Short mmCIF file of C-alpha atoms in Angstrom, two decimals:
data_model
loop_
_atom_site.label_atom_id
_atom_site.label_comp_id
_atom_site.label_asym_id
_atom_site.label_seq_id
_atom_site.Cartn_x
_atom_site.Cartn_y
_atom_site.Cartn_z
CA MET A 931 69.36 103.56 7.38
CA ARG A 932 70.49 106.15 4.86
CA LEU A 933 71.96 104.93 1.64
CA THR A 934 75.38 106.42 2.24
CA GLN A 935 75.61 104.57 5.63
CA SER A 936 74.88 101.13 4.30
CA ARG A 937 77.73 98.71 4.03
CA TYR A 938 76.82 98.01 0.43
CA PHE A 939 77.40 101.63 -0.46
CA LYS A 940 80.62 101.67 1.57
CA ALA A 941 81.93 98.56 -0.20
CA PHE A 942 81.52 100.43 -3.45
CA SER A 943 82.56 103.93 -2.54
CA GLU A 944 85.53 103.46 -0.22
CA PRO A 945 87.94 102.19 -2.82
CA LEU A 946 87.17 105.12 -5.08
CA ILE A 947 89.22 107.65 -3.14
CA GLN A 948 89.86 106.95 0.53
CA ASN A 949 91.13 103.48 0.00
CA ASN A 950 92.06 103.62 -3.69
CA PRO A 951 93.81 100.39 -4.70
CA ILE A 952 96.60 102.11 -6.62
CA SER A 953 97.46 105.21 -4.70
CA MET A 954 96.56 104.04 -1.18
CA GLN A 955 97.08 100.30 -1.12
CA MET A 956 99.83 100.43 -3.78
CA LEU A 957 98.39 97.40 -5.58
CA GLY A 958 98.14 96.71 -9.25
CA ILE A 959 100.56 99.29 -10.62
CA CYS A 960 102.08 96.54 -12.65
CA SER A 961 100.48 96.46 -16.07
CA ALA A 962 98.63 99.67 -15.28
CA LEU A 963 100.97 102.34 -16.50
CA ALA A 964 101.96 100.97 -19.84
CA VAL A 965 98.44 101.51 -21.26
CA THR A 966 98.26 105.16 -20.24
CA VAL A 967 99.91 106.74 -23.26
CA GLN A 968 96.42 107.18 -24.79
CA LEU A 969 93.12 107.83 -23.05
CA LYS A 970 91.30 105.30 -25.17
CA THR A 971 93.43 102.33 -24.15
CA ALA A 972 93.32 103.42 -20.50
CA ILE A 973 89.51 103.42 -20.53
CA VAL A 974 89.30 100.03 -22.14
CA MET A 975 91.88 98.67 -19.71
CA GLY A 976 89.91 100.11 -16.76
CA LEU A 977 86.69 98.55 -17.98
CA SER A 978 88.30 95.16 -18.56
CA LEU A 979 89.81 95.12 -15.11
CA THR A 980 86.52 96.18 -13.52
CA PHE A 981 84.76 93.36 -15.32
CA VAL A 982 87.32 90.73 -14.25
CA LEU A 983 87.49 92.02 -10.69
CA ALA A 984 83.75 92.23 -10.14
CA PHE A 985 83.02 88.80 -11.51
CA SER A 986 86.02 87.10 -9.92
CA ASN A 987 84.89 88.50 -6.57
CA LEU A 988 81.38 87.32 -7.23
CA THR A 989 82.43 83.83 -8.27
CA ILE A 990 84.97 83.29 -5.55
CA SER A 991 82.67 84.67 -2.89
CA SER A 992 79.87 82.30 -4.00
CA MET A 993 82.28 79.35 -3.74
CA ARG A 994 83.95 80.49 -0.55
CA HIS A 995 82.43 77.71 1.59
CA VAL A 996 83.49 74.91 -0.75
CA ILE A 997 87.03 76.00 -1.67
CA PRO A 998 89.52 73.91 0.28
CA ARG A 999 91.86 76.17 2.14
CA ASN A 1000 95.10 74.66 0.87
CA ILE A 1001 94.44 74.99 -2.84
CA ARG A 1002 92.52 78.27 -2.79
CA MET A 1003 95.25 80.10 -4.69
CA ILE A 1004 94.99 77.73 -7.60
CA VAL A 1005 91.19 77.94 -7.59
CA GLU A 1006 91.38 81.72 -7.52
CA LEU A 1007 93.95 81.84 -10.32
CA SER A 1008 91.86 79.60 -12.54
CA VAL A 1009 88.69 81.68 -11.98
CA ILE A 1010 90.61 84.85 -12.73
CA ALA A 1011 92.41 83.40 -15.77
CA SER A 1012 89.11 82.18 -17.25
CA LEU A 1013 87.57 85.63 -16.87
CA VAL A 1014 90.59 87.26 -18.43
CA ILE A 1015 90.33 84.92 -21.40
CA ILE A 1016 86.70 86.01 -21.84
CA ALA A 1017 87.69 89.66 -21.65
CA ASP A 1018 90.52 89.14 -24.15
CA GLN A 1019 88.37 87.26 -26.62
CA VAL A 1020 85.61 89.91 -26.48
CA LEU A 1021 88.16 92.68 -27.08
CA ARG A 1022 89.65 90.74 -30.00
CA ALA A 1023 86.27 90.18 -31.55
CA PHE A 1024 84.84 93.67 -31.22
CA PHE A 1025 87.69 96.10 -30.69
CA TYR A 1026 90.54 94.57 -32.60
CA ASP A 1027 92.64 97.76 -32.95
CA ILE A 1028 92.51 98.51 -29.24
CA SER A 1029 93.28 94.89 -28.33
CA LYS A 1030 96.38 95.10 -30.56
CA GLN A 1031 97.50 98.24 -28.72
CA LEU A 1032 96.87 96.74 -25.32
CA SER A 1033 98.97 93.76 -26.47
CA VAL A 1034 100.01 91.63 -23.53
CA PHE A 1035 98.55 93.84 -20.87
CA VAL A 1036 95.08 92.38 -20.91
CA GLY A 1037 96.61 88.97 -20.24
CA LEU A 1038 98.56 90.45 -17.35
CA ILE A 1039 95.33 91.25 -15.50
CA ILE A 1040 95.75 87.66 -14.26
CA THR A 1041 98.74 88.62 -12.19
CA ASN A 1042 97.43 92.04 -11.26
CA CYS A 1043 97.76 92.22 -7.50
CA ILE A 1044 94.40 93.96 -7.09
CA VAL A 1045 92.46 91.00 -8.42
CA MET A 1046 94.27 88.47 -6.29
CA GLY A 1047 94.37 90.83 -3.30
CA ARG A 1048 90.61 91.49 -3.31
CA ALA A 1049 89.82 87.80 -3.77
CA GLU A 1050 92.03 86.93 -0.78
CA THR A 1051 91.11 89.72 1.58
CA PHE A 1052 87.50 90.49 0.71
CA ALA A 1053 85.72 87.84 -1.38
CA LEU A 1054 86.75 84.92 0.84
CA GLY A 1055 85.10 86.47 3.87
CA ASN A 1056 82.04 88.33 2.53
CA PRO A 1057 78.75 87.43 0.77
CA PRO A 1058 78.58 87.57 -3.01
CA GLY A 1059 76.55 90.81 -3.40
CA LEU A 1060 78.95 92.78 -1.20
CA SER A 1061 81.95 91.27 -2.91
CA PHE A 1062 80.59 92.21 -6.35
CA LEU A 1063 80.17 95.80 -5.31
CA ASP A 1064 83.63 95.82 -3.75
CA GLY A 1065 84.97 94.58 -7.08
CA LEU A 1066 83.12 97.30 -8.98
CA GLY A 1067 84.42 99.96 -6.57
CA ASN A 1068 88.00 98.84 -6.77
CA GLY A 1069 87.82 98.54 -10.54
CA ALA A 1070 86.43 102.06 -10.74
CA GLY A 1071 89.10 103.37 -8.37
CA TYR A 1072 91.80 101.72 -10.42
CA GLY A 1073 90.26 103.02 -13.66
CA SER A 1074 90.06 106.56 -12.35
CA VAL A 1075 93.81 106.68 -11.59
CA LEU A 1076 94.54 105.15 -14.97
CA ILE A 1077 92.36 107.68 -16.74
CA SER A 1078 93.87 110.64 -14.92
CA VAL A 1079 97.37 109.57 -15.82
CA ALA A 1080 96.36 108.93 -19.43
CA LEU A 1081 94.59 112.28 -19.65
CA ILE A 1082 97.72 114.17 -18.57
CA ARG A 1083 99.96 112.16 -20.83
CA GLU A 1084 97.78 112.42 -23.89
CA VAL A 1085 96.96 116.13 -23.58
CA LEU A 1086 100.46 117.27 -22.73
CA GLY A 1087 102.33 114.69 -24.81
CA ALA A 1088 100.37 114.62 -28.05
CA GLY A 1089 98.02 117.63 -27.68
CA LYS A 1090 95.07 115.34 -28.18
CA PHE A 1091 91.96 114.25 -26.30
CA LEU A 1092 90.68 110.81 -27.31
CA GLY A 1093 92.61 111.15 -30.53
CA ILE A 1094 91.21 114.57 -31.45
CA GLY A 1095 93.61 117.51 -31.46
CA ILE A 1096 92.55 120.10 -28.85
CA ILE A 1097 95.52 122.46 -28.83
CA PRO A 1098 94.65 125.29 -31.22
CA GLU A 1099 96.79 125.72 -34.30
CA SER A 1100 97.64 129.31 -33.36
CA LEU A 1101 99.34 128.10 -30.19
CA TYR A 1102 101.66 125.85 -32.19
CA ARG A 1103 102.47 128.76 -34.48
CA ALA A 1104 103.28 130.86 -31.43
CA GLY A 1105 106.02 128.35 -30.54
CA TYR A 1106 104.20 125.81 -28.38
CA GLU A 1107 105.47 122.25 -28.71
CA ASN A 1108 104.11 118.91 -27.50
CA MET A 1109 106.07 117.53 -24.61
CA GLY A 1110 107.47 114.36 -26.13
CA PHE A 1111 108.72 113.21 -22.74
CA MET A 1112 105.11 112.56 -21.63
CA GLN A 1113 104.89 109.77 -24.20
CA LEU A 1114 107.83 107.92 -22.68
CA ALA A 1115 107.78 105.46 -19.81
CA PRO A 1116 109.50 107.62 -17.12
CA ALA A 1117 106.75 110.23 -17.32
CA ALA A 1118 104.17 107.73 -16.14
CA PHE A 1119 106.14 106.97 -12.99
CA ILE A 1120 106.58 110.67 -12.20
CA ILE A 1121 102.90 111.54 -12.85
CA ILE A 1122 101.70 108.71 -10.63
CA GLY A 1123 104.08 109.83 -7.86
CA LEU A 1124 102.69 113.37 -8.06
CA LEU A 1125 99.09 112.17 -8.15
CA VAL A 1126 99.68 110.11 -5.02
CA TRP A 1127 101.12 113.16 -3.31
CA LEU A 1128 98.12 115.22 -4.30
CA GLN A 1129 95.65 112.60 -3.15
CA LYS A 1130 97.33 111.98 0.17
CA SER A 1131 97.32 115.66 1.04
CA LEU A 1132 93.65 115.99 -0.06
CA VAL A 1133 92.43 112.93 1.86
CA LYS A 1134 94.14 113.99 5.05
CA ASN A 1135 92.30 117.32 5.16
CA MET B 255 125.11 85.37 -32.03
CA GLU B 256 124.84 89.12 -32.58
CA ASN B 257 121.09 88.70 -32.44
CA PHE B 258 121.30 87.11 -29.02
CA ILE B 259 123.56 89.88 -27.68
CA SER B 260 121.24 92.49 -29.01
CA ILE B 261 118.14 90.83 -27.43
CA PHE B 262 120.00 90.48 -24.12
CA LEU B 263 121.18 94.08 -23.99
CA ASN B 264 117.81 95.35 -25.12
CA SER B 265 115.94 93.44 -22.45
CA VAL B 266 118.33 94.55 -19.72
CA PHE B 267 118.48 98.21 -20.54
CA VAL B 268 116.27 99.89 -23.14
CA GLY B 269 113.37 97.45 -22.92
CA ASN B 270 113.79 96.83 -19.21
CA ILE B 271 110.79 94.78 -18.11
CA LEU B 272 110.28 96.94 -15.05
CA LEU B 273 111.32 100.44 -16.17
CA ALA B 274 109.98 100.40 -19.69
CA TYR B 275 107.03 98.03 -19.39
CA PHE B 276 106.13 98.50 -15.74
CA LEU B 277 105.97 94.80 -14.95
CA GLY B 278 106.66 93.43 -11.49
CA MET B 279 105.94 96.77 -9.78
CA CYS B 280 104.10 95.40 -6.77
CA SER B 281 106.99 93.34 -5.44
CA PHE B 282 109.42 96.01 -6.61
CA VAL B 283 107.83 98.64 -4.34
CA ALA B 284 107.35 96.26 -1.43
CA ILE B 285 110.70 94.46 -1.44
CA SER B 286 113.10 97.26 -2.39
CA LYS B 287 113.01 98.57 1.21
CA ASN B 288 115.68 96.04 2.12
CA MET B 289 118.89 95.42 0.19
CA ASP B 290 119.39 91.77 1.14
CA THR B 291 115.84 90.69 0.34
CA ALA B 292 116.03 92.69 -2.88
CA ILE B 293 119.09 90.80 -4.00
CA GLY B 294 117.50 87.47 -2.99
CA LEU B 295 114.28 88.15 -4.83
CA GLY B 296 116.15 89.48 -7.81
CA PHE B 297 118.16 86.32 -8.26
CA ALA B 298 115.06 84.20 -7.69
CA VAL B 299 113.38 86.10 -10.59
CA VAL B 300 116.37 85.58 -12.92
CA PHE B 301 116.37 81.88 -12.04
CA VAL B 302 112.66 81.35 -12.55
CA LEU B 303 112.51 83.45 -15.73
CA SER B 304 115.34 81.52 -17.38
CA ILE B 305 113.40 78.31 -16.81
CA THR B 306 109.81 79.43 -17.53
CA ALA B 307 110.47 81.30 -20.74
CA PRO B 308 111.91 78.37 -22.70
CA ILE B 309 109.41 75.89 -21.21
CA ASN B 310 106.46 78.12 -22.06
CA TRP B 311 107.97 78.45 -25.57
CA LEU B 312 107.97 74.67 -26.02
CA ILE B 313 104.42 74.40 -24.72
CA TYR B 314 103.12 77.22 -26.91
CA TYR B 315 104.74 76.13 -30.16
CA TYR B 316 104.10 72.38 -29.73
CA LEU B 317 100.66 72.44 -28.15
CA LEU B 318 98.84 75.76 -28.37
CA ALA B 319 99.78 77.74 -31.45
CA PRO B 320 97.55 77.53 -34.57
CA GLY B 321 98.52 74.30 -36.32
CA ALA B 322 100.92 73.25 -33.52
CA LEU B 323 99.11 70.00 -32.98
CA ALA B 324 99.89 68.83 -36.53
CA TRP B 325 102.34 66.28 -35.09
CA ALA B 326 99.36 64.65 -33.29
CA GLY B 327 97.23 64.64 -36.42
CA PHE B 328 95.10 67.74 -35.74
CA PRO B 329 96.50 70.48 -38.04
CA ASP B 330 93.35 72.69 -37.85
CA ILE B 331 93.19 73.18 -34.13
CA ASP B 332 94.03 76.60 -32.65
CA LEU B 333 94.34 76.59 -28.89
CA SER B 334 96.17 79.88 -28.56
CA PHE B 335 93.35 81.40 -26.51
CA LEU B 336 94.35 79.01 -23.75
CA LYS B 337 97.79 80.59 -23.43
CA PHE B 338 96.98 82.75 -20.42
CA ILE B 339 95.70 79.95 -18.24
CA THR B 340 98.38 77.47 -19.44
CA PHE B 341 101.22 79.89 -18.88
CA ILE B 342 100.10 80.80 -15.35
CA ALA B 343 99.61 77.14 -14.46
CA VAL B 344 103.06 76.26 -15.88
CA ILE B 345 104.64 79.13 -13.91
CA ALA B 346 102.92 78.10 -10.66
CA GLY B 347 103.93 74.48 -11.22
CA ILE B 348 107.56 75.30 -12.05
CA VAL B 349 107.90 77.59 -9.08
CA GLN B 350 106.62 74.83 -6.84
CA ALA B 351 108.90 72.25 -8.41
CA VAL B 352 111.92 74.54 -8.26
CA GLU B 353 111.21 75.16 -4.61
CA MET B 354 111.17 71.43 -3.89
CA VAL B 355 114.30 70.74 -5.88
CA ILE B 356 116.22 73.52 -4.20
CA ASP B 357 115.02 72.41 -0.81
CA ARG B 358 116.31 68.90 -1.53
CA PHE B 359 119.68 69.71 -3.07
CA SER B 360 120.78 73.04 -1.79
CA PRO B 361 119.56 74.10 1.66
CA VAL B 362 121.77 77.21 1.53
CA LEU B 363 120.11 78.47 -1.65
CA TYR B 364 116.73 77.47 -0.22
CA ASN B 365 117.28 79.59 2.82
CA ALA B 366 118.25 82.50 0.64
CA LEU B 367 115.43 82.20 -1.94
CA GLY B 368 112.84 80.10 -0.19
CA VAL B 369 110.59 82.86 1.10
CA PHE B 370 110.43 84.60 -2.22
CA LEU B 371 109.66 81.73 -4.50
CA PRO B 372 105.88 81.63 -3.83
CA LEU B 373 105.70 85.39 -4.28
CA ILE B 374 107.12 85.02 -7.75
CA THR B 375 104.11 83.15 -9.11
CA VAL B 376 102.08 86.35 -9.09
CA ASN B 377 104.91 88.61 -10.24
CA CYS B 378 103.73 90.15 -13.49
CA ALA B 379 107.30 90.17 -14.91
CA ILE B 380 107.27 86.36 -15.18
CA LEU B 381 103.93 86.07 -17.02
CA GLY B 382 104.76 89.22 -19.01
CA THR B 383 108.00 87.77 -20.29
CA SER B 384 106.24 84.65 -21.59
CA LEU B 385 103.51 86.75 -23.26
CA PHE B 386 106.07 89.12 -24.87
CA MET B 387 107.97 86.11 -26.13
CA VAL B 388 104.90 84.91 -27.99
CA GLU B 389 103.99 88.34 -29.25
CA ARG B 390 107.46 89.04 -30.63
CA SER B 391 107.64 85.53 -32.10
CA TYR B 392 111.07 84.69 -30.70
CA THR B 393 112.77 81.42 -31.52
CA PHE B 394 113.66 78.94 -28.76
CA GLY B 395 117.16 80.28 -28.31
CA GLU B 396 115.99 83.86 -28.36
CA SER B 397 113.32 83.16 -25.73
CA LEU B 398 115.97 81.69 -23.44
CA VAL B 399 118.19 84.73 -23.85
CA PHE B 400 115.19 87.05 -23.47
CA GLY B 401 114.20 85.29 -20.23
CA ILE B 402 117.68 85.67 -18.73
CA GLY B 403 117.93 89.25 -19.99
CA SER B 404 114.56 90.31 -18.53
CA GLY B 405 115.44 88.76 -15.18
CA THR B 406 118.83 90.46 -15.15
CA GLY B 407 117.18 93.80 -15.96
CA TRP B 408 114.70 93.36 -13.14
CA LEU B 409 117.48 92.37 -10.72
CA LEU B 410 119.48 95.44 -11.67
CA ALA B 411 116.47 97.72 -11.22
CA ILE B 412 115.42 96.40 -7.83
CA VAL B 413 118.96 96.36 -6.41
CA SER B 414 119.67 99.92 -7.51
CA MET B 415 116.32 100.97 -6.13
CA SER B 416 117.01 99.50 -2.75
CA ALA B 417 120.42 101.24 -2.70
CA ILE B 418 118.70 104.57 -3.49
CA ARG B 419 116.11 103.98 -0.77
CA ILE B 420 118.81 103.52 1.83
CA LYS B 421 120.07 107.02 0.93
CA LEU B 422 116.50 108.31 0.91
CA ARG B 423 116.09 107.49 4.59
CA TYR B 424 118.18 110.53 5.42
CA ALA B 425 116.43 112.78 2.95
CA ASN B 426 113.83 115.28 3.97
CA VAL B 427 110.90 114.27 1.78
CA PRO B 428 107.77 116.50 1.80
CA GLU B 429 104.84 115.18 3.80
CA GLY B 430 102.53 113.01 1.81
CA LEU B 431 105.19 112.23 -0.76
CA GLU B 432 107.17 109.85 1.44
CA GLY B 433 106.94 106.15 0.81
CA PHE B 434 105.13 105.29 -2.34
CA GLY B 435 105.11 108.72 -3.97
CA ILE B 436 108.83 109.35 -3.81
CA THR B 437 109.54 105.76 -4.82
CA MET B 438 107.59 106.30 -8.02
CA ILE B 439 109.36 109.54 -8.82
CA VAL B 440 112.80 108.05 -8.20
CA THR B 441 111.80 105.10 -10.40
CA GLY B 442 110.88 107.59 -13.09
CA LEU B 443 114.27 109.22 -12.87
CA MET B 444 115.95 105.82 -12.97
CA ALA B 445 113.91 104.87 -16.00
CA MET B 446 115.18 108.02 -17.74
CA GLY B 447 118.73 106.90 -17.01
CA PHE B 448 118.09 103.46 -18.47
CA MET B 449 116.57 105.00 -21.59
CA LEU B 450 119.90 106.67 -22.38
CA PHE B 451 121.08 103.30 -23.57
CA SER B 452 118.70 103.49 -26.51
CA GLY B 453 121.42 105.19 -28.52
CA ILE B 454 123.40 101.96 -28.59
CA THR B 455 122.90 99.88 -31.71
CA LEU B 456 124.56 96.60 -32.41
#
């Protein structure tokens, strides 16, 4: 069997584009957009979510035969919440500035619909290895949307790429101005709407 | 008093929990298709927020915050890292309790809100409000006002969105943009409208 045909590969690659959690399944937009003013915070947020998602899928999938059906939500929530605490503490310890900028949004990974949704729909019915890859794939798909939005907002809004100015000085002197609107909340909604449009038309062809 | 009014107005308009902080988007997109359910869910959110915000305040400042356990004789303990798991457990518990109380005392209200209450546990707006309350170090009274304000802002946003979506049914939206795409763009325009209130200072 070729690598691209195996279900392990599919579990990882499908959520990247065809079944992207944000633009196709419309999950997890909450808490996603607020961190996209800068590229740096978007990358860190994408990584934290991937970590939480992959390990919550792994843990829940390993326990799937022993979790009683009635209280599975509570079990899932406590697994997810513990992983989020780990992610938050690591960020605080090693990347204090970024964790200040992410403020409450790391904590909100707990209620991110992607994490709950993947635990419910995938991890409860599939073996741990497959679930782990599914988590990685969904995390990466989520991160890629976040990073594209952040890239557009940071380059157009502040003229910077990862905090370094990339618009040449001569352009500013010629009358170019940063689009301040990109830094505000409404811009994120509009960019994500346009990205979804782009992706839907690309995937269909 | 002025302080309370300013927190309330700010959380309804300029700092709208949905339009400025993007919280509660999942249920916003899914539920705003229908006006009646949008109103039901909106009121359920206001209701739950005005209970969970003050209760989480009490729990945080009397159990979890650094030095909060001084009354029990442990002034050096800092349990604030437990706030995520505690808040979500409190929210899940309160939602369950509220559901049972409403079921017992007001069947009419239960029929209106019942379906939505379990959904609210995983609504980011609820947890987000509690976390913002801690981050902005509100007092007890302020956290109550902030909870009600955030809920009202969310209610306003989802009801206006569902009204716009009724109109959108007759609009000729480009292929690929219908559904989620256009909803996001309309939300963006709505957010711009709400930001106009930022000129108001009290």
